[in-house]
Short mmCIF file of C-alpha atoms and ligand atoms in Angstrom, two decimals:
data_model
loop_
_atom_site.label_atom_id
_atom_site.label_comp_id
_atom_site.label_asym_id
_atom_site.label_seq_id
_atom_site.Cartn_x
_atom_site.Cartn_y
_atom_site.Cartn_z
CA UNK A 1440 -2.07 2.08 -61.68
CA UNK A 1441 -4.76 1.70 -64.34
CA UNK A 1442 -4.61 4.64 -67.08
CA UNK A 1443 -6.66 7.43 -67.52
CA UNK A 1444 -10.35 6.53 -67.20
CA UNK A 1445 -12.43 8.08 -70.52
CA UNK A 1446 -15.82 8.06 -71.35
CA UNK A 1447 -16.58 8.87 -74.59
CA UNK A 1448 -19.94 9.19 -76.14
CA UNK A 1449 -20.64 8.00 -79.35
CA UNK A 1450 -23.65 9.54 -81.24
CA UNK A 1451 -23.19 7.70 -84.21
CA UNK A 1452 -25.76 9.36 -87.26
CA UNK A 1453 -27.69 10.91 -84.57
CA UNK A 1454 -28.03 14.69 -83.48
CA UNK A 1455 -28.50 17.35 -85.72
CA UNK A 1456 -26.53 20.62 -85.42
CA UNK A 1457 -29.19 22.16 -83.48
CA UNK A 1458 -29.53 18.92 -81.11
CA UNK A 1459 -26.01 19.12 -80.68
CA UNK A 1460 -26.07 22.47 -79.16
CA UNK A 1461 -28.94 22.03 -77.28
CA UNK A 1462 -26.66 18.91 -75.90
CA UNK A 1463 -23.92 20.93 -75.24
CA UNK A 1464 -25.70 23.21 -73.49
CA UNK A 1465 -27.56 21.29 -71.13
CA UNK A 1466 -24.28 18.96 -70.44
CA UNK A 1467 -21.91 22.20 -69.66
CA UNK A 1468 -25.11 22.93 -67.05
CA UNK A 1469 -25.18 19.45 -65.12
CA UNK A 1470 -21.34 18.58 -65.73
CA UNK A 1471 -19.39 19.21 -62.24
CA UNK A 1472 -16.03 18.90 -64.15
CA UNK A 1473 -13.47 16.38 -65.28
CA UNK A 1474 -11.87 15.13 -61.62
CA UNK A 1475 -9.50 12.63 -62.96
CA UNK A 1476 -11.92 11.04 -65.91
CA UNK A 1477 -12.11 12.59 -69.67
CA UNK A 1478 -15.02 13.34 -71.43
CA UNK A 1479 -15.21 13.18 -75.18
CA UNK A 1480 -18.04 13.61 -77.44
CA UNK A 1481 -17.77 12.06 -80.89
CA UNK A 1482 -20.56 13.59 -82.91
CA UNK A 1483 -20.95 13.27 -86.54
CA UNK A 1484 -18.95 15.85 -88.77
CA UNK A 1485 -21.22 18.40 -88.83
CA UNK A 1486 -21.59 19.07 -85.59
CA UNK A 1487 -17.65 19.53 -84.35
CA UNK A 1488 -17.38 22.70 -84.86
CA UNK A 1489 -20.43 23.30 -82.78
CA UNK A 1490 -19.56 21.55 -79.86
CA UNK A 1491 -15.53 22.46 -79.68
CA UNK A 1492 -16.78 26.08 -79.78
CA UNK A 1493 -19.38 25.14 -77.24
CA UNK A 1494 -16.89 22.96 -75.10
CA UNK A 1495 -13.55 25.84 -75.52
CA UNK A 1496 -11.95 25.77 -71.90
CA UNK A 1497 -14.71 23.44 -70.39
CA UNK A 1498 -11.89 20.03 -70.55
CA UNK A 1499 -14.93 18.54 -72.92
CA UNK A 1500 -12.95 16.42 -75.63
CA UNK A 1501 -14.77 16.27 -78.84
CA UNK A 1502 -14.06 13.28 -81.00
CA UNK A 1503 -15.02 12.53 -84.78
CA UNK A 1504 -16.41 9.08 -85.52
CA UNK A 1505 -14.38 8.08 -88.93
CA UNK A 1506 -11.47 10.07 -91.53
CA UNK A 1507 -9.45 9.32 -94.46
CA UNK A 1508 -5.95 8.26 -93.67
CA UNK A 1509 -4.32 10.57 -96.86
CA UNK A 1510 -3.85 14.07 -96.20
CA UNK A 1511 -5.93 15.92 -99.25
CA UNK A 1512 -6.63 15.52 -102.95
CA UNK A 1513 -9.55 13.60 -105.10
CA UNK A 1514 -11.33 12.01 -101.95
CA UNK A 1515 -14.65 12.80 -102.64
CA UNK A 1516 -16.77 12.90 -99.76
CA UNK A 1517 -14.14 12.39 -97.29
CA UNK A 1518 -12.40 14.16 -94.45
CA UNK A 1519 -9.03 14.80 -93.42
CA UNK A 1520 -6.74 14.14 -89.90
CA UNK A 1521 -5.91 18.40 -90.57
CA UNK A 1522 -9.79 19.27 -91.20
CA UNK A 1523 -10.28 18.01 -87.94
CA UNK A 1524 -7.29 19.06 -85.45
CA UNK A 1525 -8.03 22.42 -87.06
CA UNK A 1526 -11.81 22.59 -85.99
CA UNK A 1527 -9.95 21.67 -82.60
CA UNK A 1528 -11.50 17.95 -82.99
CA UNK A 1529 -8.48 15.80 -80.63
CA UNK A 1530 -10.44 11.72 -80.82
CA UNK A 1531 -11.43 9.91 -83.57
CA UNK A 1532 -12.83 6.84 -83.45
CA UNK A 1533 -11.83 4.28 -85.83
CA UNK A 1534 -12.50 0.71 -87.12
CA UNK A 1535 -15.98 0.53 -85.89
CA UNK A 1536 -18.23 -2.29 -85.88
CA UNK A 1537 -20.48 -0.35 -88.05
CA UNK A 1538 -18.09 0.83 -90.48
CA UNK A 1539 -16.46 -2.48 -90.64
CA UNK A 1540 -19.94 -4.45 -91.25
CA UNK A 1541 -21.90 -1.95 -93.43
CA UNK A 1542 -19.31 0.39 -94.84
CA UNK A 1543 -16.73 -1.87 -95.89
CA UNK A 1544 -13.49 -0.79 -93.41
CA UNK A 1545 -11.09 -3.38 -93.26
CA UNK A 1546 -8.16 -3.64 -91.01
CA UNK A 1547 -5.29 -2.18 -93.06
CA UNK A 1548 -7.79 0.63 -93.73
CA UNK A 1549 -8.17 1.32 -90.07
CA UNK A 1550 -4.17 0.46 -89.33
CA UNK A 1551 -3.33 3.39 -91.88
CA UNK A 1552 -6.10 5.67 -90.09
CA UNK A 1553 -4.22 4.93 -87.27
CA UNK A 1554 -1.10 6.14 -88.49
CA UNK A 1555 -2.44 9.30 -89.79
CA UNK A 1556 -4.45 9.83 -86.63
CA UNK A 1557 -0.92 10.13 -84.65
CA UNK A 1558 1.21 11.76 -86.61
CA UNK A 1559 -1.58 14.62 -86.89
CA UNK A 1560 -1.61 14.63 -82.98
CA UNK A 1561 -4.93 13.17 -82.93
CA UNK A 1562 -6.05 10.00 -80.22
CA UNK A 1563 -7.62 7.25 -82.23
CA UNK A 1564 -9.96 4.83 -80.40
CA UNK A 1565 -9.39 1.48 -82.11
CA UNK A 1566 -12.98 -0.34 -81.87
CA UNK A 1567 -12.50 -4.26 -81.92
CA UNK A 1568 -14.93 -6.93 -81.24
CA UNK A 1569 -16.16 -9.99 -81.96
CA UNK A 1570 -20.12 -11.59 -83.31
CA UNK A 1571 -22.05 -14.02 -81.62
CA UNK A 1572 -21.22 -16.20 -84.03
CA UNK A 1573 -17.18 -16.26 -83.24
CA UNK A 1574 -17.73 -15.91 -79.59
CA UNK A 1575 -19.86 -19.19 -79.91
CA UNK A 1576 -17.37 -20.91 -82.24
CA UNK A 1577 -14.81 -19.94 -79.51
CA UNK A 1578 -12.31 -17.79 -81.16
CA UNK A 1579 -13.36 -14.58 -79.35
CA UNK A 1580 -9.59 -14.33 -78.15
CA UNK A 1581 -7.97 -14.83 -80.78
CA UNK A 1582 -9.89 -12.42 -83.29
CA UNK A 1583 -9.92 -9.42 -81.02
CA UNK A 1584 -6.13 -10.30 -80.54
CA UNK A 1585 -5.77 -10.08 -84.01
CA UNK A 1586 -7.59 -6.75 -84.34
CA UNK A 1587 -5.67 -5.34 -82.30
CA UNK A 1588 -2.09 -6.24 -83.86
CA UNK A 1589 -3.50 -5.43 -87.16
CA UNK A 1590 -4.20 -2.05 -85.82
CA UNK A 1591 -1.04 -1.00 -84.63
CA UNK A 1592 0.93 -3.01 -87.10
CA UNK A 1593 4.12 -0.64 -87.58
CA UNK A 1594 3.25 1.70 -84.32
CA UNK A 1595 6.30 1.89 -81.98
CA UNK A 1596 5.31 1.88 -78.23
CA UNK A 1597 5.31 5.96 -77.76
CA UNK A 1598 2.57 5.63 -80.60
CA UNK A 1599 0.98 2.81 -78.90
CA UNK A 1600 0.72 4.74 -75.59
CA UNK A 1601 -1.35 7.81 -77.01
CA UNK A 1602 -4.35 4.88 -78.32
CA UNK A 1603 -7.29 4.13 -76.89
CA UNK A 1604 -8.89 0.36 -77.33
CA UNK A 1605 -12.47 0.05 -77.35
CA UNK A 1606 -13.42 -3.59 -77.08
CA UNK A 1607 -17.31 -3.84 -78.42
CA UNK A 1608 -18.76 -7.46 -78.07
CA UNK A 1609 -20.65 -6.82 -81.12
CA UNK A 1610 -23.45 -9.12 -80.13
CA UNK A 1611 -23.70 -6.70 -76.89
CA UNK A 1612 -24.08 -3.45 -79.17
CA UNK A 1613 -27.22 -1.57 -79.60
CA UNK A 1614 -29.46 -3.22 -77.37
CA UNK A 1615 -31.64 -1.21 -75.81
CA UNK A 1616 -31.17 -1.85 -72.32
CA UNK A 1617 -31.26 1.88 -71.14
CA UNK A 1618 -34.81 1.69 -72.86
CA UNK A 1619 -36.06 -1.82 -71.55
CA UNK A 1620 -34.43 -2.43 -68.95
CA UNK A 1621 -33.26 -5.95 -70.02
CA UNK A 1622 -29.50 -6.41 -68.95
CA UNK A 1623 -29.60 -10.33 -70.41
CA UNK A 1624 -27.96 -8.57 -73.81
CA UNK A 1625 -25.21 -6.55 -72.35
CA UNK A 1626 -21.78 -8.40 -71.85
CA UNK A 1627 -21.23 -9.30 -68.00
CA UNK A 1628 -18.19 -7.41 -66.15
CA UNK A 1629 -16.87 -10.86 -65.91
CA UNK A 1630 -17.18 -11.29 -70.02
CA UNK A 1631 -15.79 -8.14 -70.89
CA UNK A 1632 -13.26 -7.99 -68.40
CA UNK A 1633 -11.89 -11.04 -69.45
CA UNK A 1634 -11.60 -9.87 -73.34
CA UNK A 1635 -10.08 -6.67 -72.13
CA UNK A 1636 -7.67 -8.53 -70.12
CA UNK A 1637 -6.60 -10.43 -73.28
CA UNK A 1638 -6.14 -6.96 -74.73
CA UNK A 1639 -4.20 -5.74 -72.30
CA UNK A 1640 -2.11 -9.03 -72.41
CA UNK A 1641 -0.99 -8.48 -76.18
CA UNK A 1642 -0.28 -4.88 -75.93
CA UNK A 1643 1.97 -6.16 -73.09
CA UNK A 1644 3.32 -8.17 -75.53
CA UNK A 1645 3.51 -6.01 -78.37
CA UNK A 1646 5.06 -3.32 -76.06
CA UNK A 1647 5.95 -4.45 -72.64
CA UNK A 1648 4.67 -3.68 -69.49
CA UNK A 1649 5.21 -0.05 -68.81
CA UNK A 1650 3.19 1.27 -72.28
CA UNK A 1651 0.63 -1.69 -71.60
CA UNK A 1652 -0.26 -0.39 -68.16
CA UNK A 1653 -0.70 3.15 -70.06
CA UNK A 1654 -3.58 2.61 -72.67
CA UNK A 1655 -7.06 3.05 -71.65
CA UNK A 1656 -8.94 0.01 -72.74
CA UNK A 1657 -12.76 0.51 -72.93
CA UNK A 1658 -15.94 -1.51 -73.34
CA UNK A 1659 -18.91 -0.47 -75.71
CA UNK A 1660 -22.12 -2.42 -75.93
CA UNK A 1661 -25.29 -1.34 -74.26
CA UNK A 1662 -23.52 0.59 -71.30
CA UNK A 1663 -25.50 2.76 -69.84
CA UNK A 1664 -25.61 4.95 -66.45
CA UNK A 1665 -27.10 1.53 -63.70
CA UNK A 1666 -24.49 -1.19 -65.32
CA UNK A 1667 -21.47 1.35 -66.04
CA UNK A 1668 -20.81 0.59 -62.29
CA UNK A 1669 -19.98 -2.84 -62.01
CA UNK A 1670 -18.20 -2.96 -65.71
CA UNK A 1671 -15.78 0.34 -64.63
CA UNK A 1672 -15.06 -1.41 -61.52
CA UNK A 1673 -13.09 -4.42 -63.21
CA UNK A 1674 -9.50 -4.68 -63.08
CA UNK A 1675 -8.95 -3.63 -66.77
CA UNK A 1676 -11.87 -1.80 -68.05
CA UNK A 1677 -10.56 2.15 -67.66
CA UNK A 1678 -13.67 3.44 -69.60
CA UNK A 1679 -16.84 3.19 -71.63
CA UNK A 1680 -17.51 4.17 -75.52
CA UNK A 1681 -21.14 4.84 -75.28
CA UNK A 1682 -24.30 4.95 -78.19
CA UNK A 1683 -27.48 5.14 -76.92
CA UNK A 1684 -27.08 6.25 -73.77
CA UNK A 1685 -24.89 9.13 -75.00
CA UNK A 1686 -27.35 10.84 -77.01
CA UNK A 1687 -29.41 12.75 -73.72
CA UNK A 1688 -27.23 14.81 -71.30
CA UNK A 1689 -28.58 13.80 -68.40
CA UNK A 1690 -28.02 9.98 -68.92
CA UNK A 1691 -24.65 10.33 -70.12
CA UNK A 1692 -23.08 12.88 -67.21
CA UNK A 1693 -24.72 10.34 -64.87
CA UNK A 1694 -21.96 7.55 -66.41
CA UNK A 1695 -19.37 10.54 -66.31
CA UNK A 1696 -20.67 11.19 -62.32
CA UNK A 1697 -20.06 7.37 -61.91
CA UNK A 1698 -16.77 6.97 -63.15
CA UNK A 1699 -15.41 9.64 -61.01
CA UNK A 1700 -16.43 8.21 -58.13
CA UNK A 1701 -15.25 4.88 -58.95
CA UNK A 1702 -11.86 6.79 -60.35
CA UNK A 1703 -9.66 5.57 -57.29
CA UNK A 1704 -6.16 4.18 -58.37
CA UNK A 1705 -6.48 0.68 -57.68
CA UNK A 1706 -3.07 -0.11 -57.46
CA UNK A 1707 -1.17 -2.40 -60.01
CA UNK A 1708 -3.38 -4.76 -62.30
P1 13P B 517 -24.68 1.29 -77.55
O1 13P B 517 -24.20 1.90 -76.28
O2 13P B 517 -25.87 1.97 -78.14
O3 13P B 517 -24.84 -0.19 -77.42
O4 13P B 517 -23.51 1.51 -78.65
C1 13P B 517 -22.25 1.06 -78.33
C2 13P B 517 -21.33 1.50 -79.41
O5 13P B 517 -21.35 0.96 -80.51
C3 13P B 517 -20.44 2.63 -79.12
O6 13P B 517 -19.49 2.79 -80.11
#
């Protein structure tokens, strides 16, 4: 069976507080529930308590985008696992292209935010991904491979099983495609199937076949509501982590629409 199918949206520094709402509002309207796919919405900080108020009893996940791995103290400017399972928060995303590139987050950083992330009962979705440059140079494989071990370095396989792996092509990220229609810059099914399959292959590894076949594996990078078809239809793509077409309500429940209707156990990988 493939795992749970999840669809998370990914505002990134977008969305006020009072955008947020207005989102909330207007996706609770179209939404026709979960069938068997989740829906999370990672906004920036100050807008989860917003939207899990908004989203209370609705099955809406809301996810945070980035937190500190240690629990309180002199961490100026950071936020805790607690601060956010209290605000009802239940994803964070971690180790994302952006933080890793702009904002310095290396992979033991993201491995301990990992760790915290679980043993406060919240999901982390580990972002890996490769550049142009090192999917050119031909080490795609072995890079994201190596993201992913560092990230779970010292996570036993009931750990393992509650993560979610976005795999984000970073070269695919960002591109517009929703807004020009150009599809040349988003990673084929065939690509990103393929990398996810590698994923899929070392978590098998790491934890054997039974917690493999249990961790949704996503892809990010220009995904929007026309090509979310064909990449949730390959063999090891279980959902989509989603930027700019997550940021209007009516572009990203047509993804969520899609997804259920594609959500039809497929039998074993
Ligand atoms: P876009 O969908 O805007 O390409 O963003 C993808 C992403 O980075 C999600 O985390």
């Amino acid at each position: 069976m493939k795992p749970q199918t999840i669809i998370a949206a990914n505002w990134k520094m977008n969305m006020t507080n009072t955008d947020a709402a207005a989102f909330a509002r207007e996706f609770k309207r179209i939404y026709k529930g979960q069938g068997d796919v989740k829906t999370v919405i990672c906004a920036p900080y100050t807008s989860l308590s917003v939207l899990t108020a908004e989203f209370k009893g609705t099955g809406i996940y809301v996810g945070a985008q980035n937190m500190y791995y240690e629990e309180k103290g002199t961490f100026t400017g950071e936020i805790s696992c607690a601060m956010l399972a209290d605000i009802g928060v239940t994803y964070v995303i971690l180790g994302h292209s952006e933080r890793r590139a702009k904002f310095g987050e290396t992979d033991e950083n993201v491995n301990k935010k990992v760790h915290a992330a679980l043993s406060n009962g919240l999901t982390p979705i580990i972002c890996v991904g490769e550049t142009l440059e090192q999917r050119n140079a031909g080490i795609t494989a072995e890079w994201v491979m190596g993201q992913v071990r560092s990230a779970l370095t010292g996570v036993d396989a009931a750990g393992a099983a509650r993560c979610v792996i976005a795999y984000e092509p970073i070269w695919a990220i960002s591109k517009g495609a929703v807004l020009s229609g150009d599809k040349s810059l988003v990673a084929t099914s065939e690509t990103a199937n393929d990398a996810c399959g590698g994923i899929h292959n070392v978590l098998k590894d790491l934890y054997g076949a039974d917690t493999a076949d249990k961790i949704t594996i996503q892809y990010g990078g220009s995904m929007d509501g026309i090509n979310c078809t064909d990449l949730l239809a390959q063999s090891y793509i279980s959902g989509g982590l989603i930027g700019g077409a997550s940021l209007n309500a009516e572009n990203f429940s047509e993804i969520v629409r899609k997804a259920q209707e594609l959500n039809v156990p497929k039998g074993v990988y």
